[in-house]
Coordinates of C-alpha atoms in Angstrom, one line a residue:
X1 CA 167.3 95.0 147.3
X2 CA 166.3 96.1 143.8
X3 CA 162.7 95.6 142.7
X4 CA 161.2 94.9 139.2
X5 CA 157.9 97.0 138.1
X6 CA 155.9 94.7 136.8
X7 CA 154.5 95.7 133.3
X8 CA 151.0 97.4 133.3
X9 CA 148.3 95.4 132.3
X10 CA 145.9 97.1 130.3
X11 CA 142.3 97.3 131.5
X12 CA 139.2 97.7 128.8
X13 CA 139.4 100.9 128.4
X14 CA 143.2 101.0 127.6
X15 CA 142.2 98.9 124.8
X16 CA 141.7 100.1 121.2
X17 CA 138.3 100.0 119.8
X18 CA 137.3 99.2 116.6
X19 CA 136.8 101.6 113.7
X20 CA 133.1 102.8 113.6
X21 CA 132.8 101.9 117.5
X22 CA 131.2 98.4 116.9
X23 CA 132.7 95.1 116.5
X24 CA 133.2 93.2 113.3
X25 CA 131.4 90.2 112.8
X26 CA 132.8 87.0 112.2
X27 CA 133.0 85.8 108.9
X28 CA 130.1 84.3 107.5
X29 CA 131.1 80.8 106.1
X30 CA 131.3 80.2 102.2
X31 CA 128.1 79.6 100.6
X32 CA 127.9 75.8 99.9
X33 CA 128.1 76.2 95.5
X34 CA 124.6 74.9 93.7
X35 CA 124.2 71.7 92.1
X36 CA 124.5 71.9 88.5
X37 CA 121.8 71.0 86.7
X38 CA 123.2 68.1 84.7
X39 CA 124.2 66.1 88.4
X40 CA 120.7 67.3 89.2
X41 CA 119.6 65.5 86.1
X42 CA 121.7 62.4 87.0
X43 CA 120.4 62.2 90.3
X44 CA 116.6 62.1 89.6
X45 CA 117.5 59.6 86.5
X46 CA 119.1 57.4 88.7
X47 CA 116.6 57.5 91.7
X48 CA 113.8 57.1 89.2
X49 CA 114.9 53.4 87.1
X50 CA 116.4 52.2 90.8
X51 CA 112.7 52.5 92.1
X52 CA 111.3 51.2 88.8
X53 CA 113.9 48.1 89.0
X54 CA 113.3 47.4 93.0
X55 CA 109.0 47.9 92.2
X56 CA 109.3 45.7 88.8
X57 CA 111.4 42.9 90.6
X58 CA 108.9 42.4 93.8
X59 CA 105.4 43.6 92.0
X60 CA 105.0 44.2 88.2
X61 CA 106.6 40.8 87.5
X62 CA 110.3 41.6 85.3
X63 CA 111.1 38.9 83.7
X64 CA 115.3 39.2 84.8
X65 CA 116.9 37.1 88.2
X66 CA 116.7 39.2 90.3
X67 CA 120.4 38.7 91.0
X68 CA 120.5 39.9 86.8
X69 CA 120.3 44.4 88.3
X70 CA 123.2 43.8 91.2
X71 CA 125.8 42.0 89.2
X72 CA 124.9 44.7 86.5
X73 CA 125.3 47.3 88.7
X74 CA 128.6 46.2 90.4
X75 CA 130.1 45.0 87.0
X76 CA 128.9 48.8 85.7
X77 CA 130.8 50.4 88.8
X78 CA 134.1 48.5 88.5
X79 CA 134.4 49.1 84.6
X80 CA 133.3 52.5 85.1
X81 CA 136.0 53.0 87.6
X82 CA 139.3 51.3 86.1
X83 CA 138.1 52.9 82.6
X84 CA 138.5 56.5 84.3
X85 CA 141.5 55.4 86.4
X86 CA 142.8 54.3 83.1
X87 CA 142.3 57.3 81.0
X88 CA 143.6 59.6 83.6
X89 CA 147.0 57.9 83.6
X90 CA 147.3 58.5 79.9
X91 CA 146.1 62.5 79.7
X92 CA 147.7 63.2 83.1
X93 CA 144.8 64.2 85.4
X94 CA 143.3 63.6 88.2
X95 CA 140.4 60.9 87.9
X96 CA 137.0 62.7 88.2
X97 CA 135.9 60.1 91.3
X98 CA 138.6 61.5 93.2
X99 CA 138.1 64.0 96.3
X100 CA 135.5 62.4 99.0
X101 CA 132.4 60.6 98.8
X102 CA 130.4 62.8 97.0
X103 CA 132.7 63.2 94.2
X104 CA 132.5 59.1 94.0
X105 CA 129.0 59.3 94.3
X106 CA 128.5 61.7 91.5
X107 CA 131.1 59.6 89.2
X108 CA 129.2 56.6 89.2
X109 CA 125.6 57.9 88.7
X110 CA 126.0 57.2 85.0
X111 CA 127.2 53.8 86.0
X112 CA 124.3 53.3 88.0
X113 CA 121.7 54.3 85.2
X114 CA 123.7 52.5 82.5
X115 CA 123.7 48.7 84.6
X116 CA 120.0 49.3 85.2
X117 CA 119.2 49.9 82.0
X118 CA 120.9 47.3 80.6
X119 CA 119.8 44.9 83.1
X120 CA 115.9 46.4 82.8
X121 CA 115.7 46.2 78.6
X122 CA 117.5 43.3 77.9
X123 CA 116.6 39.6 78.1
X124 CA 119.9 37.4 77.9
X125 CA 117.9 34.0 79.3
X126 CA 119.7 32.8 81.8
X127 CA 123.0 33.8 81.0
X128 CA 124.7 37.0 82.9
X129 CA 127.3 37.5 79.9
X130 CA 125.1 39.7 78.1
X131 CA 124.3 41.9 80.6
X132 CA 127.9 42.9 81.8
X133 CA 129.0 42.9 78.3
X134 CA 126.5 45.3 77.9
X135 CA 127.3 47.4 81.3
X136 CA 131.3 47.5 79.8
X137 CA 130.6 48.4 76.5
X138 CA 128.1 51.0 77.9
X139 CA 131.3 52.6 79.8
X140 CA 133.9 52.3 77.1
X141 CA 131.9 53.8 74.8
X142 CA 132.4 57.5 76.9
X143 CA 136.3 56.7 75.9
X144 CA 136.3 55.5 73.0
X145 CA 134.4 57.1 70.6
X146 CA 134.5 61.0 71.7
X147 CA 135.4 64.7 70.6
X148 CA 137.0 67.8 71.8
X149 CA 134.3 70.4 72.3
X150 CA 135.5 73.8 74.0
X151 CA 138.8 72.4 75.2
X152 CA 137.3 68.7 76.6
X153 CA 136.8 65.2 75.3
X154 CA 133.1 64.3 75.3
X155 CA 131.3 61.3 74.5
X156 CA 128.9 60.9 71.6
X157 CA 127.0 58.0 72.1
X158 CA 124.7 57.5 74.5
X159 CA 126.4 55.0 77.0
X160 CA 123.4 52.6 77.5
X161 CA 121.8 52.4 74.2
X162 CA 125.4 52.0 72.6
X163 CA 125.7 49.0 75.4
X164 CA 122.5 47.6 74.4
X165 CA 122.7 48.0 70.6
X166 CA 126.3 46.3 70.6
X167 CA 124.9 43.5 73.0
X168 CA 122.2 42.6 70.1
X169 CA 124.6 42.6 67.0
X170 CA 127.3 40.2 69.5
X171 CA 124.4 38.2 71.2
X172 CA 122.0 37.3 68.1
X173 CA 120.2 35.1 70.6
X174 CA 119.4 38.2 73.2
X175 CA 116.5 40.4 72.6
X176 CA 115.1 43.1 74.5
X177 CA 112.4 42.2 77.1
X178 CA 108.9 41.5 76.1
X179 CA 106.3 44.1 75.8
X180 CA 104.5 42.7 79.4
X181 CA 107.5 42.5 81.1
X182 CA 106.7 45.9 82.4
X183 CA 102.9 45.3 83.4
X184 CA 103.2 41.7 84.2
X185 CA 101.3 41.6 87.2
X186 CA 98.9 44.0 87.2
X187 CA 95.8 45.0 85.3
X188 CA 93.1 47.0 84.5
X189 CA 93.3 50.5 86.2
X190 CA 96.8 49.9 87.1
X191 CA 97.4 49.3 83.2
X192 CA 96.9 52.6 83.0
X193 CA 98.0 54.6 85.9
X194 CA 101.4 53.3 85.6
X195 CA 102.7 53.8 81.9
X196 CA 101.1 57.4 83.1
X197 CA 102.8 58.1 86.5
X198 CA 106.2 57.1 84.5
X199 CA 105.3 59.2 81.6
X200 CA 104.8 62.6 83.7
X201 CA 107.8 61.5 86.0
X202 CA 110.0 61.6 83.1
X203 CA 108.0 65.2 81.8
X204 CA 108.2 67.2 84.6
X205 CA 112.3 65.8 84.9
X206 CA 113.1 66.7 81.0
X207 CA 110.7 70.0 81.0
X208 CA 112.6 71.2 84.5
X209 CA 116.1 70.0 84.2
X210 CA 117.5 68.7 81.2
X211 CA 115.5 71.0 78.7
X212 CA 114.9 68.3 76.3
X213 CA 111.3 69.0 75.5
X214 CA 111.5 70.0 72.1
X215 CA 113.7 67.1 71.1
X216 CA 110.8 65.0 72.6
X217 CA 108.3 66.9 70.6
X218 CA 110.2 66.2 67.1
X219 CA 110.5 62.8 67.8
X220 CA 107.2 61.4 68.9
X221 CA 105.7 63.7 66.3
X222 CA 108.3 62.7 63.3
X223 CA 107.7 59.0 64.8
X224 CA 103.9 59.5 64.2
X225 CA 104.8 60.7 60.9
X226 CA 106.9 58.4 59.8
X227 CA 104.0 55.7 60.6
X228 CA 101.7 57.8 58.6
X229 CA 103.6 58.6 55.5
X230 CA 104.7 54.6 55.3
X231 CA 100.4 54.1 55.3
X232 CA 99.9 56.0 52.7
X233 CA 102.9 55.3 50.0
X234 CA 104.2 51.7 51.3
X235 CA 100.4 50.2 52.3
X236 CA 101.6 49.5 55.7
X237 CA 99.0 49.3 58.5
X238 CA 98.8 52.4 60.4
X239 CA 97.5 50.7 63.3
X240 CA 100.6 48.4 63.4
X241 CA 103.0 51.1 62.5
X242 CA 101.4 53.2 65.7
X243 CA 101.1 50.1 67.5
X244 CA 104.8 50.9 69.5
X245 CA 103.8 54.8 70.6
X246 CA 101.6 53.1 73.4
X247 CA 104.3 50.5 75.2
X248 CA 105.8 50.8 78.1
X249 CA 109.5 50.5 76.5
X250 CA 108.8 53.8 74.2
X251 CA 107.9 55.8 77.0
X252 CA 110.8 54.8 78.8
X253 CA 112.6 55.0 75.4
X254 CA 111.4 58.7 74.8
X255 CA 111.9 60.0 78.4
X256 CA 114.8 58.6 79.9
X257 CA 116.9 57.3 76.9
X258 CA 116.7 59.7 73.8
X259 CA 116.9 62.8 75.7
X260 CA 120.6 62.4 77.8
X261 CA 121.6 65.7 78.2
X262 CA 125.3 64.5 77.2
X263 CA 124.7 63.2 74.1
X264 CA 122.1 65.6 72.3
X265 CA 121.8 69.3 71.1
X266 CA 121.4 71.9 73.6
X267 CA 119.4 74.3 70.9
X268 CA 116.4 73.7 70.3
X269 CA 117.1 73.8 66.4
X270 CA 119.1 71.2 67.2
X271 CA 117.1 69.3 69.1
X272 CA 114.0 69.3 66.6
X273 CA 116.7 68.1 63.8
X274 CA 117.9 65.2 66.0
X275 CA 114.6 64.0 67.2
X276 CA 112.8 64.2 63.6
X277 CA 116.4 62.8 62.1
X278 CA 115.7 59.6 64.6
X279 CA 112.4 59.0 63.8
X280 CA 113.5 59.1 59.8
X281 CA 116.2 56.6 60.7
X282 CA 113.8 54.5 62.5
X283 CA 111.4 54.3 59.7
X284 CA 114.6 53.2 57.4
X285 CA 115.2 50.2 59.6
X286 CA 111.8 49.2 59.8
X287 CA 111.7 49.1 55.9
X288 CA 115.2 47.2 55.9
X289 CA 113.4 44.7 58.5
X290 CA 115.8 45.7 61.5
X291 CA 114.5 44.6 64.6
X292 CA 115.0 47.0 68.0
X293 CA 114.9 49.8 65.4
X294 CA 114.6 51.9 68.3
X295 CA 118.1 51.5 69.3
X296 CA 119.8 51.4 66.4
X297 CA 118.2 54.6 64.9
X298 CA 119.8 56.5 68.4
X299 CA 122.9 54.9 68.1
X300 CA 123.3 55.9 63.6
X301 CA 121.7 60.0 65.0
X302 CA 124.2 60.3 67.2
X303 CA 127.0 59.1 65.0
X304 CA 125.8 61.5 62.5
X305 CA 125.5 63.9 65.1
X306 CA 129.3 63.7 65.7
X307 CA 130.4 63.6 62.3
X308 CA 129.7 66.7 61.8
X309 CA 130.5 68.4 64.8
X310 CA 133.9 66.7 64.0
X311 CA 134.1 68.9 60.7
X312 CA 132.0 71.8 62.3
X313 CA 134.7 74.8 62.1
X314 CA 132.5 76.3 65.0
X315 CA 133.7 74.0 67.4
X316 CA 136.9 74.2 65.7
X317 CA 137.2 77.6 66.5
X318 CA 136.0 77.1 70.1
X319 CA 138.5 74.7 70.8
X320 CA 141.7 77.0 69.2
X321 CA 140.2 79.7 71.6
X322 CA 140.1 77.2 74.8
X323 CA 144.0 75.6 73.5
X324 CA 144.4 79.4 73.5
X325 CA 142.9 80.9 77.0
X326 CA 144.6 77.9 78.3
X327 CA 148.5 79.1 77.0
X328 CA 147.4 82.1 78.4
X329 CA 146.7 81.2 81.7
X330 CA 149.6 79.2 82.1
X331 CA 152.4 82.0 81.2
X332 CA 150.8 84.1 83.4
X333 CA 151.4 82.0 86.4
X334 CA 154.7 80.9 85.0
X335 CA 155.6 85.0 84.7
X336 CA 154.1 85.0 88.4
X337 CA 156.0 82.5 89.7
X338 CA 158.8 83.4 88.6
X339 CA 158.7 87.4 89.6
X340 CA 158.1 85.3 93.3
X341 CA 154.6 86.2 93.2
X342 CA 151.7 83.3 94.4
X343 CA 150.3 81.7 91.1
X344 CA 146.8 82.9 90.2
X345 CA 144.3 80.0 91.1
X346 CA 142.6 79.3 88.2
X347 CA 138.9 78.7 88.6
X348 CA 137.1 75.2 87.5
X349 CA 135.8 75.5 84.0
X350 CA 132.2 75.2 84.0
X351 CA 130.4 72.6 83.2
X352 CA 127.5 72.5 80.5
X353 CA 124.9 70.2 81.5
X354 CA 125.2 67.1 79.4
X355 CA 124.6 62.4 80.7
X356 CA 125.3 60.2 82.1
X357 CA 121.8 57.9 82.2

């Protein structure tokens, strides 16, 4: 009867030990990446004028149904959403809102800040057409009126005060809430505090994220100017032409609605020229009688803003160079692919921080 040896088992010391004697550690798991500062941005915006809306609705007394901020904000989302979905299909891409909840999340903060804007600063009575013609307008204007700027389309307008400023020339009728719509139901020291507390909210979020400080500075300083020179040459009241620096709606104006990080310089030449160019424009409506100057003036800077990056040969020379880093990239995987080598995985291009609200 023949027997089989079983096979020896090896015992701890048969086994080899690691180079160096110790054992390796696990690997550590990938660093989660850092929010960019632009989402950053687009988060405190949003989480600021949500509060502001669900405080004004219950205490300070806005004038708006208070059904006027959800069917804003669910009119907002769904344009928002089929006007991506839609533009994706035409270049070929995926849609930004793709990829889990947080992408979604992140798609639809300007959205969010655009039908709560809309629904906060206008006054359409007690019809809800204005408002979501505002909300879609708002969207479509990051599609329709854009530029190629280091290899991507971005939009020049700022999406809610283009919304707002088309919803006043289409809706003679609708006008933006009254100047105690803000304060309606409080007073004296509250008066105060508030206009304050909103004023070094919006400070601390431009000084620390968006970096729009000196485009603040040029425009509340050309607006004071502006005021000034028109006392002195025109015989305007500098009182009355002051008058607006201390409402509610220009420090909302001036903190949360000139300064989108999308739509505005990133120098801070550039800055100082948009925010005094604004305040010019401003003081041109006022003496062509325009009312909601305010809006208007952004909406004519920013068009003038894109004009000429559109015949800027900087940025026509930083998008050959993206057109031409992109070639690049792609025989170079083609040549890998085809020597049967993996494709190099190209990285995300970074985004600069620009909004969004």
């Amino acid at each position: 009867m023949t027997t089989t040896a079983a096979p020896p088992t090896a015992t701890p010391a048969d086994k080899p030990e690691p180079v160096g004697g110790t054992t390796a550690a696990p690997a550590a798991a990938p660093a989660k990446p850092p929010t960019p500062p632009r989402v950053k941005a687009l988060q405190r915006f949003a989480l600021s004028i949500t509060v502001f809306n669900i405080v004004g609705h219950l205490f300070l007394g806005f004038e708006q149904s208070p059904i006027t901020p959800i069917l804003a904000l669910l009119g907002s989302y769904a344009t928002a959403l089929l006007m991506e979905w839609v533009d994706s299909r035409a270049h070929d891409r995926v849609p930004e809102f793709v990829g889990g909840t947080r992408n979604l999340i992140t798609f639809l903060l300007p959205a969010h800040i655009a039908g709560l804007a809309c629904a906060m600063l206008l006054w359409g009575n007690e019809s809800i057409w204005p408002y979501l013609f505002a909300v879609t307008a708002a969207n479509a204007s990051k599609y329709v009126i854009r530029l190629r700027e280091n290899g991507r389309l971005r939009h020049m307008l700022n999406p809610s005060n283009a919304g707002i400023a088309l919803t006043l020339v289409v809706f003679p009728w609708v006008g933006i809430a009254p100047p105690y719509h803000f304060t309606n139901n409080i007073s004296d020291t509250l008066d105060w505090l508030l206009p304050l507390a909103v004023l070094g909210a919006g400070t601390m979020l431009n000084a620390g994220l968006t970096k729009k400080i000196p485009l603040i500075m040029a425009w509340v300083l050309g607006f004071a100017a502006q005021a000034f020179l028109r006392w002195l040459f025109l015989d305007h009241s500098l009182v009355g032409a002051l008058l607006p620096m201390t409402g509610f709606a220009f420090i909302l104006f001036t903190n949360y609605m000139i300064t989108d990080p999308g739509t505005t310089p990133r120098s801070r030449r550039g800055q100082v020229i948009f925010g005094l160019t604004a305040a010019g424009i401003y003081s041109i409506l006022v003496l062509a009688e325009v009312s909601f100057g305010l809006f208007f003036a952004l909406v004519i800077t920013c068009i003038l803003r894109g004009l000429i990056l559109l015949f800027s040969p900087a940025r026509r020379e930083s998008n050959r160079l993206a057109a031409q880093a992109a070639a690049t990239a792609g025989t170079t995987a083609t040549a890998g692919s085809a020597a049967g080598a993996p494709a190099p995985v190209a990285e995300p291009a970074k985004t600069v921080a620009g909004p969004p609200k």
